[in-house]
Coordinates of C-alpha atoms in Angstrom, one line a residue:
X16 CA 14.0 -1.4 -27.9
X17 CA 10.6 -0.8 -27.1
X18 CA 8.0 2.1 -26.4
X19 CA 5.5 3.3 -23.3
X20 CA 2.8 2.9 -25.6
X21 CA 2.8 1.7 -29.3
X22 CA -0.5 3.9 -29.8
X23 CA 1.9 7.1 -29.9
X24 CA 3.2 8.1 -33.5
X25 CA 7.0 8.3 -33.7
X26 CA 8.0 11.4 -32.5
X27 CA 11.9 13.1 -33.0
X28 CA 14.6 11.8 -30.3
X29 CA 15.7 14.2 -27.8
X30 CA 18.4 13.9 -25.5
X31 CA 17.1 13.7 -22.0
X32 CA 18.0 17.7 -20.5
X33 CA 19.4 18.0 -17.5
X34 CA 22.7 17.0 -15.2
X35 CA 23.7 15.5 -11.6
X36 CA 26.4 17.9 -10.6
X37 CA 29.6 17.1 -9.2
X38 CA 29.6 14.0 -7.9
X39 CA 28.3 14.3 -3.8
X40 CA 27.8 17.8 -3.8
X41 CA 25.2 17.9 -6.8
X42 CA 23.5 15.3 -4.9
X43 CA 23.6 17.1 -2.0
X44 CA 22.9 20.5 -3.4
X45 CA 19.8 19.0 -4.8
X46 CA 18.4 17.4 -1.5
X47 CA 18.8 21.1 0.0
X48 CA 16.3 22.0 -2.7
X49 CA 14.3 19.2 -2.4
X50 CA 13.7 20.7 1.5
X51 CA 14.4 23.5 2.3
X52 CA 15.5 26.0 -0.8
X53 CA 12.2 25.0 -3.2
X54 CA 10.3 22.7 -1.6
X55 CA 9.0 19.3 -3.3
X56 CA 6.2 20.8 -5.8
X57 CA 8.7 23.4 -7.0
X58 CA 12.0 21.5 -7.3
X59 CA 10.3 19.5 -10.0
X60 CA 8.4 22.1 -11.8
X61 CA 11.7 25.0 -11.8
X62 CA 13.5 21.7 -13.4
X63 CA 10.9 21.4 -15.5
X64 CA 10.7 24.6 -16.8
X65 CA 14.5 25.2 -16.8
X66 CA 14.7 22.1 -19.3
X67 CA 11.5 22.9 -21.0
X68 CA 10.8 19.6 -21.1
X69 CA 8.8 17.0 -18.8
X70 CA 11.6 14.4 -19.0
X71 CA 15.1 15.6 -17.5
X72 CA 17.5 14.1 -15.4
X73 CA 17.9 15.4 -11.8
X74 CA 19.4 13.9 -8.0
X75 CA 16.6 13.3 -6.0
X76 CA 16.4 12.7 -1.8
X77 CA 17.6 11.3 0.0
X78 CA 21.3 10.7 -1.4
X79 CA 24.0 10.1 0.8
X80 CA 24.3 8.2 2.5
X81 CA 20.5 6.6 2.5
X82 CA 20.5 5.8 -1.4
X83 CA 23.2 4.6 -3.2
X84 CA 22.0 6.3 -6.7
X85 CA 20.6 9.4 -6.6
X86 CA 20.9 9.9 -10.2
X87 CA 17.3 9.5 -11.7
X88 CA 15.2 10.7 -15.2
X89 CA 12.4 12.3 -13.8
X90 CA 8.8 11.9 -15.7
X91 CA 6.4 14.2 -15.0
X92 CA 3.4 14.7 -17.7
X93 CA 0.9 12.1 -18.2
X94 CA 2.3 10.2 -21.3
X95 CA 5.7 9.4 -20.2
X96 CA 4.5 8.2 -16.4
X97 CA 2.9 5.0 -18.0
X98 CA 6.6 3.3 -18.2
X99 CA 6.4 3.0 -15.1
X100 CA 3.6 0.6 -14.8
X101 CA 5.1 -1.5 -17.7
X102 CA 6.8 -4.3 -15.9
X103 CA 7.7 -6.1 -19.1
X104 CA 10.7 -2.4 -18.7
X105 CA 11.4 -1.5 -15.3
X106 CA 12.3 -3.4 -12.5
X107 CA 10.8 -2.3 -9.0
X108 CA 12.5 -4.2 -6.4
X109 CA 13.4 -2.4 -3.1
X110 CA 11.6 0.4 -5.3
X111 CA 8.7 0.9 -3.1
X112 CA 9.9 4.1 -1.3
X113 CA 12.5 5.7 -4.2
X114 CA 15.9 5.3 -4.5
X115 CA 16.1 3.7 -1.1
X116 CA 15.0 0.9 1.0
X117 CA 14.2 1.5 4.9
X118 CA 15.3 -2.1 6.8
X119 CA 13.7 -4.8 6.7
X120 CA 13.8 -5.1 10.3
X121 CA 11.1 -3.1 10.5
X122 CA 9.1 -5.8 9.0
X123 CA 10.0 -8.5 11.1
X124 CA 13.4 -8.9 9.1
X125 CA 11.1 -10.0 6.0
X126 CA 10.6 -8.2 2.8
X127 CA 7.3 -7.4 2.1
X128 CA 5.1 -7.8 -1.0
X129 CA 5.1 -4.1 -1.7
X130 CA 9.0 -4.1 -2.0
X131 CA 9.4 -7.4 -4.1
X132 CA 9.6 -6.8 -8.3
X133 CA 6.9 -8.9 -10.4
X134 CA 9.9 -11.2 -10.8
X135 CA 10.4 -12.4 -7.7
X136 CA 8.6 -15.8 -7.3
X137 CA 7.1 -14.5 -3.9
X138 CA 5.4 -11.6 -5.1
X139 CA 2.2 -13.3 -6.8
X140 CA 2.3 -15.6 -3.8
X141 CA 1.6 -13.0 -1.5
X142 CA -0.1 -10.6 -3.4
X143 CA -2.5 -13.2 -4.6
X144 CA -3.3 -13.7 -1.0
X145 CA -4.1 -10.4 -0.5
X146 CA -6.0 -10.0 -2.7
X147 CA -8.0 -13.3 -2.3
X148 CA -8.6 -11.5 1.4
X149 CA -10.0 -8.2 0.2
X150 CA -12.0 -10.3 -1.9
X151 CA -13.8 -12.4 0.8
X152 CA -14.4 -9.8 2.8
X153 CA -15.7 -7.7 0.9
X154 CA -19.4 -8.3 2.0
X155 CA -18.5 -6.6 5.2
X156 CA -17.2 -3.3 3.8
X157 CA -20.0 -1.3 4.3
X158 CA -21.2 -2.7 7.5
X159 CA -17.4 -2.4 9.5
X160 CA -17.2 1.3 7.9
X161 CA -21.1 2.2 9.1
X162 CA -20.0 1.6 12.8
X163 CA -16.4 2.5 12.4
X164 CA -17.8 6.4 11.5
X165 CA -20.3 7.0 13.7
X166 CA -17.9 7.8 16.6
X167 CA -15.9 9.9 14.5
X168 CA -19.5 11.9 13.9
X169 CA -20.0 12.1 17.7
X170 CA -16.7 14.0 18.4
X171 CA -16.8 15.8 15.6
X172 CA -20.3 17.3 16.7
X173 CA -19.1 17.2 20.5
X174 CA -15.8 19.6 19.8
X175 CA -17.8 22.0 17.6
X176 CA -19.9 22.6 20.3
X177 CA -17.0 22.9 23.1
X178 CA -15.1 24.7 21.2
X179 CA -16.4 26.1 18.0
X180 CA -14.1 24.2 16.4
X181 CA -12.9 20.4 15.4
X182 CA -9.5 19.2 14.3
X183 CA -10.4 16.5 11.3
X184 CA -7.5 14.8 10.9
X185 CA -7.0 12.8 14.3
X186 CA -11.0 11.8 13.9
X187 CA -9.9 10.6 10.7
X188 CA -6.9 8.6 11.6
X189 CA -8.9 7.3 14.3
X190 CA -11.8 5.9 11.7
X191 CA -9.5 4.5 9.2
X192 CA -7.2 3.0 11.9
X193 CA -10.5 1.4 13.6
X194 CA -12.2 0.0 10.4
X195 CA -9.1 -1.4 8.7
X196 CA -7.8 -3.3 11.9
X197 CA -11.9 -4.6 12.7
X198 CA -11.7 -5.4 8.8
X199 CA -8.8 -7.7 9.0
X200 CA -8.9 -9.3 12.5
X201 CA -12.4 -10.4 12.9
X202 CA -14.5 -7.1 14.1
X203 CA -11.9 -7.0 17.3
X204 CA -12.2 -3.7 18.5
X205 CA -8.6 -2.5 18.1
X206 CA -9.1 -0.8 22.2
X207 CA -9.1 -4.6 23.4
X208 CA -5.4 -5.3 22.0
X209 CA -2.0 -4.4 23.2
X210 CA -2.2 -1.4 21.0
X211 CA -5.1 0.1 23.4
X212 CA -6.2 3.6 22.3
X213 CA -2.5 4.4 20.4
X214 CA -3.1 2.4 17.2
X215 CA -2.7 5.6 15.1
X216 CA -0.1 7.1 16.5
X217 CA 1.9 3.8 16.9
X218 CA 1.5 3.5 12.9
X219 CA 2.4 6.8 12.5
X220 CA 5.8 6.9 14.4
X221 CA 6.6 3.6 12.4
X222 CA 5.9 5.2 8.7
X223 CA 7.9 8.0 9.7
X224 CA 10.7 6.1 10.7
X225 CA 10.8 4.7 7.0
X226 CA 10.3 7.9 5.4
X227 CA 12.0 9.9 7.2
X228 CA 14.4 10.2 4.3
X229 CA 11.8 12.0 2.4
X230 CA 10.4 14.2 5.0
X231 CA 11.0 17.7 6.4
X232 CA 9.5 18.8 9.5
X233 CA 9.2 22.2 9.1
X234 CA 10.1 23.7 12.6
X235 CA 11.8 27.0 12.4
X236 CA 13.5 26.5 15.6
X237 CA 16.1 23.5 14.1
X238 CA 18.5 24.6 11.6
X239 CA 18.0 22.8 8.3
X240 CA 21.6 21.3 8.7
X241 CA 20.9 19.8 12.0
X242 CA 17.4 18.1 10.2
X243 CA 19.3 17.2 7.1
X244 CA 21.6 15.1 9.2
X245 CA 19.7 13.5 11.3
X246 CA 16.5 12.6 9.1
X247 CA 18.1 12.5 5.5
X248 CA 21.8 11.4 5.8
X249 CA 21.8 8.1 7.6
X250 CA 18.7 5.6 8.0
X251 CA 16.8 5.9 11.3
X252 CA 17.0 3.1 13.6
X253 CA 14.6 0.4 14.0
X254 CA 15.2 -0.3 17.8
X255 CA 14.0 3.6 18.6
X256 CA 10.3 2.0 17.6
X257 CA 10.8 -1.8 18.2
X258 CA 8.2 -1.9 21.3
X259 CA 5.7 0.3 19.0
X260 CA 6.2 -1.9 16.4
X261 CA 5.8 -5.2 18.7
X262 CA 2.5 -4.4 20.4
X263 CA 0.9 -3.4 16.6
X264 CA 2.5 -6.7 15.5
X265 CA 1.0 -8.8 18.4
X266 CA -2.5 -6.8 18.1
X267 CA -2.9 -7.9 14.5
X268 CA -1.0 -11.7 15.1
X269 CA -3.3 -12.3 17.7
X270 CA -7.2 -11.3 15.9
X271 CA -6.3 -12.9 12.7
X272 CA -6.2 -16.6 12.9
X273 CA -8.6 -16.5 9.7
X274 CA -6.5 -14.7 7.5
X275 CA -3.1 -16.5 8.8
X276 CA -5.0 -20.2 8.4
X277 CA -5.3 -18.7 4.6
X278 CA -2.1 -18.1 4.3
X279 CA -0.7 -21.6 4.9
X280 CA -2.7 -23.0 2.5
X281 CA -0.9 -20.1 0.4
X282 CA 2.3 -21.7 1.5
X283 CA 3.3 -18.4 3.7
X284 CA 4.6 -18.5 7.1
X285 CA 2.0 -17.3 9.6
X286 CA 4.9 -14.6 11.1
X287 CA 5.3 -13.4 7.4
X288 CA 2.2 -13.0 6.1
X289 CA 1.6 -11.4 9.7
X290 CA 4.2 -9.1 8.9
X291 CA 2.9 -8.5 5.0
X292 CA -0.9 -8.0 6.5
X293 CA 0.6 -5.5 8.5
X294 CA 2.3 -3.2 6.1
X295 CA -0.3 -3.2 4.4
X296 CA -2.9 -2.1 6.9
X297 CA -0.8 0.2 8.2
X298 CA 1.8 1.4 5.5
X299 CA -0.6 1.4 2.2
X300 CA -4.2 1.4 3.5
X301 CA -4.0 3.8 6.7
X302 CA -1.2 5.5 4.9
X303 CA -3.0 6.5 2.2
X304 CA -6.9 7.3 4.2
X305 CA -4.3 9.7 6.2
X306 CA -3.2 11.8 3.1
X307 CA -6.4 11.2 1.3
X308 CA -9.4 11.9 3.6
X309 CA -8.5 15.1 4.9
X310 CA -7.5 16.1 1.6
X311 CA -11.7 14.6 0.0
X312 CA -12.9 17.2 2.9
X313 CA -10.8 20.0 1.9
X314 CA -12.0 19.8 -1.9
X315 CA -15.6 19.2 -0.9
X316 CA -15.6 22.3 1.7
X317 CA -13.5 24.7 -0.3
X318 CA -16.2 24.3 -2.8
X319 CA -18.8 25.1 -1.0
X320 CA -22.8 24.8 -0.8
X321 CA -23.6 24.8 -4.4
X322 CA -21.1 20.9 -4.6
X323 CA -23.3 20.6 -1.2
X324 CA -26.0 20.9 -2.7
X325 CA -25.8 18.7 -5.4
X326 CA -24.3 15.8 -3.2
X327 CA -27.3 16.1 -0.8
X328 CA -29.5 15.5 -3.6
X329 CA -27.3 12.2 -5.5
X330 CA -26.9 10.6 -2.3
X331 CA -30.3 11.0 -0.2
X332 CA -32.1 10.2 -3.4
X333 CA -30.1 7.2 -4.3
X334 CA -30.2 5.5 -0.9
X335 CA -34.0 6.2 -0.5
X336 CA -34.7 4.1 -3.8
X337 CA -32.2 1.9 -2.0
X338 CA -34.7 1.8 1.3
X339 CA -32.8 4.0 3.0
X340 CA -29.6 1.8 3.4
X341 CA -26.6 2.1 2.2
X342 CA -25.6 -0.4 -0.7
X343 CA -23.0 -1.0 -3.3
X344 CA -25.8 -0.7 -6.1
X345 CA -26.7 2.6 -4.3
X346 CA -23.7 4.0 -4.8
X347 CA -23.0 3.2 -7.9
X348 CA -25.9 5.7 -8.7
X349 CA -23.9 7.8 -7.5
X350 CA -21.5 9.5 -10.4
X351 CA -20.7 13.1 -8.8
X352 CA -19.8 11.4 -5.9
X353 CA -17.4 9.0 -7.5
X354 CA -16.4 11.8 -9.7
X355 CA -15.5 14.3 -6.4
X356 CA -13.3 10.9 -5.1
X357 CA -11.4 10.4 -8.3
X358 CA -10.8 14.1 -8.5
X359 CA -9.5 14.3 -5.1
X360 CA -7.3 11.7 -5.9
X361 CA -6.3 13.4 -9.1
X362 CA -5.4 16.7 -7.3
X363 CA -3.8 15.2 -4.2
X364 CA -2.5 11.4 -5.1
X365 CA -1.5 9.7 -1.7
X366 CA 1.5 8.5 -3.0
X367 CA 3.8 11.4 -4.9
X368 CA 6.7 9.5 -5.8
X369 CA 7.1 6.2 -7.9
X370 CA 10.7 4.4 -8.9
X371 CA 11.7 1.8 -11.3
X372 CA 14.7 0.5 -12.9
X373 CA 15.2 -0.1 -16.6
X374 CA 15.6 -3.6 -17.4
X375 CA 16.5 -2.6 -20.8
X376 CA 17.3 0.2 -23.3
X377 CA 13.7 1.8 -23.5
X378 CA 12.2 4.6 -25.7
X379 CA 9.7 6.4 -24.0
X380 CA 7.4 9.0 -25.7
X381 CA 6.3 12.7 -24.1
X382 CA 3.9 15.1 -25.8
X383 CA 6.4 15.9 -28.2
X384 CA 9.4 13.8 -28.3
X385 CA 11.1 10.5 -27.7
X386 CA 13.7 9.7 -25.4
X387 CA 16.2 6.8 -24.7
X388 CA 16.3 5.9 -21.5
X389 CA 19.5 3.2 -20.6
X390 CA 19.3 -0.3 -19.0
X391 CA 19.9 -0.2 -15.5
X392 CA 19.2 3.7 -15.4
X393 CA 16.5 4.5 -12.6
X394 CA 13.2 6.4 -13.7
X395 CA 11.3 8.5 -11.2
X396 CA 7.7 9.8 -11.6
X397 CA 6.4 12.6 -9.6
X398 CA 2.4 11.7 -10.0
X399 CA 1.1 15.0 -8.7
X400 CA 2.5 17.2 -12.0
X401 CA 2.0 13.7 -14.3
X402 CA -2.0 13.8 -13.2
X403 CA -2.0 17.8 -13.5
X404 CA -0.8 17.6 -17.2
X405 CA -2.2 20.5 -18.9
X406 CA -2.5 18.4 -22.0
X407 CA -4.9 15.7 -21.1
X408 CA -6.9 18.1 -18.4
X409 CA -8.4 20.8 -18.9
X410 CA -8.0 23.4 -16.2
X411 CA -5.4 21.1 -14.8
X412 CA -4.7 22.8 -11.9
X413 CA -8.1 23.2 -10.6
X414 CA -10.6 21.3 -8.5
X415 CA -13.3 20.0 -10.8
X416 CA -16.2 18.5 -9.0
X417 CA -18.2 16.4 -12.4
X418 CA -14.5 15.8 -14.2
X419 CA -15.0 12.4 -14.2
X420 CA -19.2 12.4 -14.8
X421 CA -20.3 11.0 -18.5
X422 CA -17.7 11.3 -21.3
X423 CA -15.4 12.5 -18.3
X424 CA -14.9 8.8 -17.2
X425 CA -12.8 8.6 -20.3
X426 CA -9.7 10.4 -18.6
X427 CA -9.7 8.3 -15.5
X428 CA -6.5 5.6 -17.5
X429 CA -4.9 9.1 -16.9
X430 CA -5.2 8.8 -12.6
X431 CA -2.4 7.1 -11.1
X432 CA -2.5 7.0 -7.8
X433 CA -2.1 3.3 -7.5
X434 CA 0.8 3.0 -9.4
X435 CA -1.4 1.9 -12.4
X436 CA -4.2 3.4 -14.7
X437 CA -7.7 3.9 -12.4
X438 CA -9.6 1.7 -15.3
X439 CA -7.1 -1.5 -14.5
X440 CA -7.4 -3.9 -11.1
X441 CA -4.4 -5.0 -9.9
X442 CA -3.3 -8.7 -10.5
X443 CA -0.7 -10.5 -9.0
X444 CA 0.9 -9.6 -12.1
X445 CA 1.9 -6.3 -11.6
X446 CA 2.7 -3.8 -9.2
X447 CA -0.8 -1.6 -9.0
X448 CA -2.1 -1.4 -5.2
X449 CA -4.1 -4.3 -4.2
X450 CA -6.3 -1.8 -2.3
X451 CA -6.9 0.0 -4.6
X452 CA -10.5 -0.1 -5.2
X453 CA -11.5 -0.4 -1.5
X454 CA -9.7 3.2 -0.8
X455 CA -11.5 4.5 -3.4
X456 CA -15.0 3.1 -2.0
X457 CA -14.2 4.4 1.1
X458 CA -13.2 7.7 0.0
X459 CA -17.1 7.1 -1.3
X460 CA -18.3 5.7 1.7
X461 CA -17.4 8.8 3.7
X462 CA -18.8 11.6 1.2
X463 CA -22.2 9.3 1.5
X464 CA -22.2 9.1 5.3
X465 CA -21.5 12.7 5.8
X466 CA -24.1 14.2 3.7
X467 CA -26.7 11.7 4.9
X468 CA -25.7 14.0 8.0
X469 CA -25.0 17.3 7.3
X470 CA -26.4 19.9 4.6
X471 CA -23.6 21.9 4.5
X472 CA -20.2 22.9 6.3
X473 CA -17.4 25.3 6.3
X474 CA -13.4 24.0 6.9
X475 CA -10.0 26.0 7.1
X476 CA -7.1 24.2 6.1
X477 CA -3.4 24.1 5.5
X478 CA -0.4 21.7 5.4
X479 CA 1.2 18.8 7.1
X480 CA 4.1 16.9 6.9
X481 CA 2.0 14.3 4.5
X482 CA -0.9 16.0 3.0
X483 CA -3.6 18.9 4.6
X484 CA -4.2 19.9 7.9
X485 CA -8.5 20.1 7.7
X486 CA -10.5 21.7 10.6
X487 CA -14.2 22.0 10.8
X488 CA -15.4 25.2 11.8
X489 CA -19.2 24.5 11.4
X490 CA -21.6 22.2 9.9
X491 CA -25.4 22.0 9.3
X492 CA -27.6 19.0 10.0
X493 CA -29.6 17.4 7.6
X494 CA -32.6 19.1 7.2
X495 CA -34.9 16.5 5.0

């Protein structure tokens, strides 16, 4: 047997707390929880304060008849989570989305990097490729974001005057949708494809159809039966988004030719590294800008003028001494702003859920005890408690611009939201996001543009089906 971390002192075994229910019902009992009786936040923390304990066993969505297990041990302080990056323990394949697996089919019949365990001979292959692309393109990050924002500023500006108001999270979409498909396919402006003007909503209606098994809608108008059963009961199917999917396929196939030349040197198919380049564009880089970037201007604009303030003065100072351009040494003088990204990401990780299978009988450690977890038995962490752990952050549950500023850089091994520790890259080793440290430089990128703009602003917000619904209700231009 072995621990999460040899670091922690023995503590006493404990016998994981918790129970499944009778067989189909408990599962199902559970998923009406999960949705509609508690809601996602407070089905795990009413479990984990009925158990008094952060590691308890639980069903979790979607059940039957998506997932075949439903039976998981749910981690949800800081300690315990690491397991799950430890993939020397737990197995990940088909563990990208949970307990299930949406069809391949709607990746071209091929199963993707982000779905393959460390194990599988293909996943270095293709993640190595990947990563060999972010790396040679990384010269152009700044200049493809630069013009990819500046229409998102002229709208912004345009519907604030029209209408006293603007809806951020469409401009956003729109910017991370624009950059990331100029980023990959040569500077193409995604308008001149066969995806036209629809490129976000395209990718959106093809997430949705894979997480669907995860998701409520929310409308008070369709009986929560009538959802259940037709988003969380059976998988959706593939051929209701096949002509979506096609024309995104054939808009990235077609502006590529450098990346796909790559990959045959790689030894990958030009269709299925297509098809991997396209998840992740539009699955784990869009995916996650559309949680994350509404939720960075939430934080920032809930804070208000004083965190204004302060940014104005980091940034303009920092790209003067830079001669007035925007550099990566620039913002790496940066450290508020850096600190504001990772907190954001703290608060609000992108990605809430992550799954693994025991390969072996594991001990894992907690706060205060040990637990044996069996082979084969299927962990689940739910990162947005694990990152809020009252025991490694002080004033966990609260926004805290400078967290991460000085000695505060110490606590970022404790931010997950790349399925690994914010201090390690991702290798073609494990299973850490590949994109890791470009979403978190653009997270940077757009605090810096914005407040080279604006002094200050004022938002109201509230929620979405994946993350916050953000809209600007004024904003001040820069003034020095």
């Amino acid at each position: 047997m072995a621990t999460n971390d040899s670091s922690v002192p023995k503590l006493p075994m404990k016998e994981i707390p918790g129970d499944y229910g009778v067989p189909f019902l408990g599962a199902m009992k559970d998923r009406y929880d999960f949705h509609y009786n508690q809601g996602t936040d407070d089905f795990f923390r009413c479990r984990m304060k009925k158990y008094e304990s952060t590691v308890f066993r639980t069903n979790v969505p979607p059940g039957p008849f998506n997932a075949r297990n439903s039976k998981v041990v749910v981690l949800v302080d800081a300690i315990s989570f690491r397991i799950l990056f430890d993939n020397s323990q737990v197995d990940k394949e088909n563990r990208f989305e949970g307990t299930f697996m949406s069809s391949p089919s709607f990746n071209g019949g091929y199963k993707v990097c982000a779905f393959l365990d460390t194990t599988n001979s293909k996943h270095s292959v293709l993640k190595g490729l990947i990563l060999s692309t972010l790396t040679r393109l990384h010269d152009k990050f700044i200049l493809i974001f630069t013009n990819s924002i500046t229409p998102m500023f002229t709208s912004l500006e345009k519907e604030l005057s029209e209408k006293g108001t603007s809806y951020f999270n469409p401009l956003s979409d729109n910017l991370s949708f624009d950059f990331i498909f100029r980023l990959f396919c040569e500077g193409k402006n995604p308008i001149d494809t066969s995806v036209g003007t629809n490129g976000p909503k395209i990718v959106d209606k093809w997430v949705f159809f894979q997480l669907a098994p995860l998701i409520s809608l929310g409308l008070k108008f369709i009986p929560n039966f009538l959802e259940d059963l037709v988003l969380h009961t059976f998988p959706l199917p593939y051929f209701l988004v096949k002509r979506d999917h096609q024309k995104l396929y054939n808009a990235f196939y077609n502006s590529m030719k450098d990346i796909l030349d790559e990959a045959e040197k790689f030894g990958v198919k030009r269709d299925e590294a297509c098809h991997n380049f396209v998840f992740l564009a539009g699955f784990n880089l869009y995916g996650d800008l559309k949680v994350f970037y509404p939720s960075l201007i939430k934080w920032i604009g809930t804070s208000g003028p004083n965190l204004h303030n302060q940014l104005v003065k980091e940034i303009r100072t920092a790209v003067k001494e830079a001669g007035g351009v925007i550099t990566f040494s620039a913002i790496e003088k940066m450290p508020l702003v850096k600190s504001v990204v990772y907190e954001t990401l703290r608060m609000d990780p992108p990605v809430a859920f992550q799954c693994a299978k025991a390969r072996k009988n594991i001990i894992i450690s907690n706060h205060d005890s040990s637990f044996l977890i069996k082979k084969d038995e299927l962990i689940f962490g739910y990162q947005p408690l694990a990152t809020k752990d009252p025991k490694v952050f002080k004033n966990a549950e609260d926004f805290i611009p400078d967290r991460f500023v000085g000695d505060g850089e110490k606590l970022l091994r404790y931010v997950y939201w790349s399925n690994g520790e914010e201090t390690d890259d991702p290798t073609v080793n494990d299973k850490q996001c590949p994109g890791k440290d470009l979403i978190v430089l653009l997270g940077r990128l757009l605090v810096v543009e914005f407040f080279l703009r604006y002094d200050t602003f004022e938002i109201e917000f509230g929620k979405l089906l994946l993350g916050s619904k953000v809209t600007f209700k004024s904003i001040t231009k820069a003034t020095s």
